[in-house]
PDB file of C-alpha atoms in Angstrom:
ATOM      1  CA  MET A   1       0.345   0.135  -0.339  1.00  0.00           C
ATOM      2  CA  GLY A   2       1.590   3.718  -0.918  1.00  0.00           C
ATOM      3  CA  PHE A   3       1.656   6.769   0.582  1.00  0.00           C
ATOM      4  CA  ARG A   4      -1.528   7.902  -0.178  1.00  0.00           C
ATOM      5  CA  GLN A   5      -3.206   4.959   0.438  1.00  0.00           C
ATOM      6  CA  VAL A   6      -2.315   5.212   4.078  1.00  0.00           C
ATOM      7  CA  VAL A   7      -3.247   8.838   4.407  1.00  0.00           C
ATOM      8  CA  LEU A   8      -6.161   8.723   3.257  1.00  0.00           C
ATOM      9  CA  ARG A   9      -7.161   5.187   4.594  1.00  0.00           C
ATOM     10  CA  VAL A  10      -6.325   7.169   8.416  1.00  0.00           C
ATOM     11  CA  GLY A  11      -7.474  10.768   7.260  1.00  0.00           C
ATOM     12  CA  LEU A  12     -11.068   8.511   6.376  1.00  0.00           C
ATOM     13  CA  ALA A  13     -10.770   6.863  10.176  1.00  0.00           C
ATOM     14  CA  THR A  14     -10.512   9.449  11.932  1.00  0.00           C
ATOM     15  CA  ALA A  15     -13.469  11.047   9.952  1.00  0.00           C
ATOM     16  CA  ILE A  16     -15.386   8.434  10.843  1.00  0.00           C
ATOM     17  CA  VAL A  17     -14.397   8.715  14.385  1.00  0.00           C
ATOM     18  CA  VAL A  18     -15.324  11.831  14.747  1.00  0.00           C
ATOM     19  CA  GLY A  19     -18.142  12.168  13.164  1.00  0.00           C
ATOM     20  CA  SER A  20     -18.865   9.060  15.449  1.00  0.00           C
ATOM     21  CA  GLY A  21     -18.875  11.403  18.441  1.00  0.00           C
ATOM     22  CA  ALA A  22     -16.082   9.289  19.332  1.00  0.00           C
ATOM     23  CA  LEU A  23     -14.106  12.302  20.241  1.00  0.00           C
ATOM     24  CA  THR A  24     -16.240  14.123  22.572  1.00  0.00           C
ATOM     25  CA  ALA A  25     -16.800  11.997  25.707  1.00  0.00           C
ATOM     26  CA  MET A  26     -15.369  15.961  27.208  1.00  0.00           C
ATOM     27  CA  PRO A  27     -17.983  18.156  27.218  1.00  0.00           C
ATOM     28  CA  ALA A  28     -17.247  21.985  25.170  1.00  0.00           C
ATOM     29  CA  SER A  29     -16.486  23.427  28.206  1.00  0.00           C
ATOM     30  CA  ALA A  30     -13.559  21.394  29.270  1.00  0.00           C
ATOM     31  CA  ALA A  31     -12.287  21.613  24.971  1.00  0.00           C
ATOM     32  CA  SER A  32     -10.451  25.951  25.707  1.00  0.00           C
ATOM     33  CA  ASP A  33     -10.960  28.139  28.767  1.00  0.00           C
ATOM     34  CA  ASP A  34     -10.885  31.970  26.831  1.00  0.00           C
ATOM     35  CA  THR A  35     -10.591  33.453  29.180  1.00  0.00           C
ATOM     36  CA  PHE A  36      -8.253  36.933  28.407  1.00  0.00           C
ATOM     37  CA  TRP A  37      -6.942  40.295  30.272  1.00  0.00           C
ATOM     38  CA  THR A  38      -5.402  43.179  29.678  1.00  0.00           C
ATOM     39  CA  TRP A  39      -3.634  45.269  32.678  1.00  0.00           C
ATOM     40  CA  THR A  40      -3.514  49.692  32.427  1.00  0.00           C
ATOM     41  CA  GLY A  41       0.254  50.734  30.624  1.00  0.00           C
ATOM     42  CA  ASP A  42       0.573  53.445  33.620  1.00  0.00           C
ATOM     43  CA  GLY A  43       3.860  52.426  34.113  1.00  0.00           C
ATOM     44  CA  THR A  44       3.907  49.709  36.817  1.00  0.00           C
ATOM     45  CA  ASP A  45       2.502  46.746  37.710  1.00  0.00           C
ATOM     46  CA  GLY A  46      -0.764  47.824  35.645  1.00  0.00           C
ATOM     47  CA  CYS A  47      -3.152  49.651  38.429  1.00  0.00           C
ATOM     48  CA  GLY A  48      -6.958  48.869  36.012  1.00  0.00           C
ATOM     49  CA  TYR A  49      -6.828  45.476  34.975  1.00  0.00           C
ATOM     50  CA  THR A  50      -9.349  43.965  32.721  1.00  0.00           C
ATOM     51  CA  SER A  51     -10.747  40.374  31.891  1.00  0.00           C
ATOM     52  CA  PHE A  52     -12.840  39.012  30.083  1.00  0.00           C
ATOM     53  CA  ILE A  53     -13.762  35.572  31.492  1.00  0.00           C
ATOM     54  CA  ASP A  54     -15.623  32.340  29.860  1.00  0.00           C
ATOM     55  CA  TYR A  55     -16.383  29.222  32.359  1.00  0.00           C
ATOM     56  CA  GLY A  56     -17.884  27.046  29.790  1.00  0.00           C
ATOM     57  CA  GLU A  57     -21.338  26.120  30.255  1.00  0.00           C
ATOM     58  CA  GLY A  58     -21.704  28.722  33.103  1.00  0.00           C
ATOM     59  CA  ALA A  59     -20.902  30.382  35.510  1.00  0.00           C
ATOM     60  CA  PRO A  60     -19.308  28.185  39.054  1.00  0.00           C
ATOM     61  CA  GLY A  61     -23.200  27.527  40.807  1.00  0.00           C
ATOM     62  CA  GLY A  62     -24.606  27.231  37.069  1.00  0.00           C
ATOM     63  CA  GLY A  63     -27.174  29.323  35.035  1.00  0.00           C
ATOM     64  CA  PRO A  64     -26.378  29.596  31.027  1.00  0.00           C
ATOM     65  CA  ASN A  65     -24.432  33.073  31.395  1.00  0.00           C
ATOM     66  CA  ASP A  66     -21.101  31.864  31.250  1.00  0.00           C
ATOM     67  CA  ASP A  67     -19.169  34.982  29.600  1.00  0.00           C
ATOM     68  CA  TYR A  68     -18.960  38.485  31.634  1.00  0.00           C
ATOM     69  CA  ILE A  69     -15.894  40.915  31.701  1.00  0.00           C
ATOM     70  CA  ILE A  70     -13.586  41.868  35.222  1.00  0.00           C
ATOM     71  CA  ILE A  71     -12.811  45.309  36.084  1.00  0.00           C
ATOM     72  CA  GLN A  72     -10.710  45.828  38.927  1.00  0.00           C
ATOM     73  CA  ASP A  73      -7.904  48.877  40.875  1.00  0.00           C
ATOM     74  CA  LEU A  74      -5.372  47.669  42.027  1.00  0.00           C
ATOM     75  CA  CYS A  75      -3.471  50.639  43.226  1.00  0.00           C
ATOM     76  CA  PRO A  76      -4.721  53.599  45.619  1.00  0.00           C
ATOM     77  CA  ASP A  77      -3.721  56.349  43.622  1.00  0.00           C
ATOM     78  CA  GLY A  78      -6.570  57.960  42.787  1.00  0.00           C
ATOM     79  CA  HIS A  79      -8.365  56.971  39.973  1.00  0.00           C
ATOM     80  CA  GLY A  80     -10.823  55.170  38.860  1.00  0.00           C
ATOM     81  CA  VAL A  81     -10.503  52.097  36.432  1.00  0.00           C
ATOM     82  CA  VAL A  82     -13.354  51.683  33.557  1.00  0.00           C
ATOM     83  CA  GLY A  83     -13.585  48.660  31.189  1.00  0.00           C
ATOM     84  CA  TYR A  84     -14.381  48.687  28.098  1.00  0.00           C
ATOM     85  CA  ALA A  85     -15.736  45.903  25.624  1.00  0.00           C
ATOM     86  CA  TRP A  86     -16.444  44.890  21.815  1.00  0.00           C
ATOM     87  CA  LEU A  87     -18.144  41.978  19.962  1.00  0.00           C
ATOM     88  CA  ASP A  88     -17.510  41.166  16.084  1.00  0.00           C
ATOM     89  CA  GLY A  89     -15.869  45.107  16.097  1.00  0.00           C
ATOM     90  CA  VAL A  90     -19.450  46.698  18.011  1.00  0.00           C
ATOM     91  CA  TYR A  91     -18.864  47.840  20.254  1.00  0.00           C
ATOM     92  CA  LEU A  92     -21.044  47.577  23.816  1.00  0.00           C
ATOM     93  CA  GLY A  93     -20.063  49.980  25.853  1.00  0.00           C
ATOM     94  CA  LYS A  94     -19.058  50.788  29.518  1.00  0.00           C
ATOM     95  CA  LYS A  95     -18.209  49.767  32.383  1.00  0.00           C
ATOM     96  CA  TYR A  96     -16.661  52.045  35.539  1.00  0.00           C
ATOM     97  CA  ASN A  97     -15.595  50.685  38.838  1.00  0.00           C
ATOM     98  CA  GLY A  98     -14.569  53.470  41.882  1.00  0.00           C
ATOM     99  CA  ILE A  99     -15.411  50.699  44.246  1.00  0.00           C
ATOM    100  CA  GLY A 100     -11.089  52.059  45.258  1.00  0.00           C
ATOM    101  CA  TRP A 101      -8.477  50.413  45.537  1.00  0.00           C
ATOM    102  CA  GLY A 102      -7.830  45.743  46.715  1.00  0.00           C
ATOM    103  CA  TYR A 103      -9.719  43.588  45.765  1.00  0.00           C
ATOM    104  CA  GLU A 104     -13.180  44.592  44.751  1.00  0.00           C
ATOM    105  CA  SER A 105     -13.764  44.056  41.526  1.00  0.00           C
ATOM    106  CA  VAL A 106     -17.203  45.231  38.963  1.00  0.00           C
ATOM    107  CA  ALA A 107     -18.621  42.416  37.594  1.00  0.00           C
ATOM    108  CA  TRP A 108     -20.390  42.948  33.862  1.00  0.00           C
ATOM    109  CA  ASP A 109     -21.970  41.661  30.748  1.00  0.00           C
ATOM    110  CA  PRO A 110     -22.585  43.271  28.228  1.00  0.00           C
ATOM    111  CA  PHE A 111     -22.944  40.564  25.918  1.00  0.00           C
ATOM    112  CA  PRO A 112     -26.649  40.502  24.290  1.00  0.00           C
ATOM    113  CA  SER A 113     -27.456  36.813  24.594  1.00  0.00           C
ATOM    114  CA  GLY A 114     -25.675  36.263  27.168  1.00  0.00           C
ATOM    115  CA  ASN A 115     -22.651  33.952  25.886  1.00  0.00           C
ATOM    116  CA  VAL A 116     -20.191  34.819  23.080  1.00  0.00           C
ATOM    117  CA  ALA A 117     -20.609  31.901  20.661  1.00  0.00           C
ATOM    118  CA  ALA A 118     -17.507  30.190  19.860  1.00  0.00           C
ATOM    119  CA  GLY A 119     -16.086  32.630  16.338  1.00  0.00           C
ATOM    120  CA  GLN A 120     -17.071  35.559  18.055  1.00  0.00           C
ATOM    121  CA  PHE A 121     -14.628  38.073  18.063  1.00  0.00           C
ATOM    122  CA  VAL A 122     -14.154  39.744  21.459  1.00  0.00           C
ATOM    123  CA  GLY A 123     -12.557  43.486  22.537  1.00  0.00           C
ATOM    124  CA  ILE A 124     -11.538  44.420  25.452  1.00  0.00           C
ATOM    125  CA  LYS A 125      -9.935  48.022  26.688  1.00  0.00           C
ATOM    126  CA  VAL A 126      -9.262  48.772  30.119  1.00  0.00           C
ATOM    127  CA  CYS A 127      -8.074  52.646  31.286  1.00  0.00           C
ATOM    128  CA  LEU A 128      -7.496  55.392  34.597  1.00  0.00           C
ATOM    129  CA  VAL A 129      -9.896  57.685  35.203  1.00  0.00           C
ATOM    130  CA  ASP A 130     -10.803  60.038  37.230  1.00  0.00           C
ATOM    131  CA  GLY A 131     -14.964  59.015  37.709  1.00  0.00           C
ATOM    132  CA  PRO A 132     -17.066  57.458  35.270  1.00  0.00           C
ATOM    133  CA  ASN A 133     -17.558  60.155  32.577  1.00  0.00           C
ATOM    134  CA  ASP A 134     -13.636  61.433  32.887  1.00  0.00           C
ATOM    135  CA  PRO A 135     -13.506  62.971  28.980  1.00  0.00           C
ATOM    136  CA  THR A 136      -9.470  61.945  29.374  1.00  0.00           C
ATOM    137  CA  PRO A 137      -9.332  58.143  30.438  1.00  0.00           C
ATOM    138  CA  SER A 138      -5.416  57.438  30.611  1.00  0.00           C
ATOM    139  CA  TYR A 139      -3.069  55.218  30.566  1.00  0.00           C
ATOM    140  CA  CYS A 140      -5.049  52.665  28.351  1.00  0.00           C
ATOM    141  CA  ALA A 141      -4.607  49.196  27.225  1.00  0.00           C
ATOM    142  CA  SER A 142      -6.825  46.430  24.975  1.00  0.00           C
ATOM    143  CA  VAL A 143      -6.636  43.368  23.604  1.00  0.00           C
ATOM    144  CA  SER A 144      -8.446  41.114  21.069  1.00  0.00           C
ATOM    145  CA  ASN A 145      -9.250  37.321  21.185  1.00  0.00           C
ATOM    146  CA  TRP A 146     -10.973  35.157  19.150  1.00  0.00           C
ATOM    147  CA  SER A 147     -13.558  32.921  20.761  1.00  0.00           C
ATOM    148  CA  VAL A 148     -12.829  28.981  20.601  1.00  0.00           C
ATOM    149  CA  ASP A 149     -15.446  27.426  21.463  1.00  0.00           C
ATOM    150  CA  GLY A 150     -17.781  29.784  22.829  1.00  0.00           C
TER     151      GLY A 150
END
């Protein structure tokens, strides 16, 4: 049997196994954790922090809504933190964390359906601000990522 025939047979066998569901013993939530984050670029270790959280099939404790944003202020610098979100290039808004520094965070779900689907493009941004409507946010940083499994 030639190399090409071996490749074709292996490919066909793989397609049959995948098509039969034999490789889907693990739940989709275990396939990929799409969580990612960014810190403000303020010359320190990052006083503002924004994270896209993905728990797969739902947040701890249950529920269908597993994708959301966390906004945290980590420095006693007198500034608040604002997080921004985009989905597939569409701006979804911003949320302010004015609680003050420490380990208090603001959870925010800007996603229209509550969940991000596989293949969607998620963008987040974080800035230091002086109040929720500060016209000149500073030390901003942003990051985007494709959702692997929603």
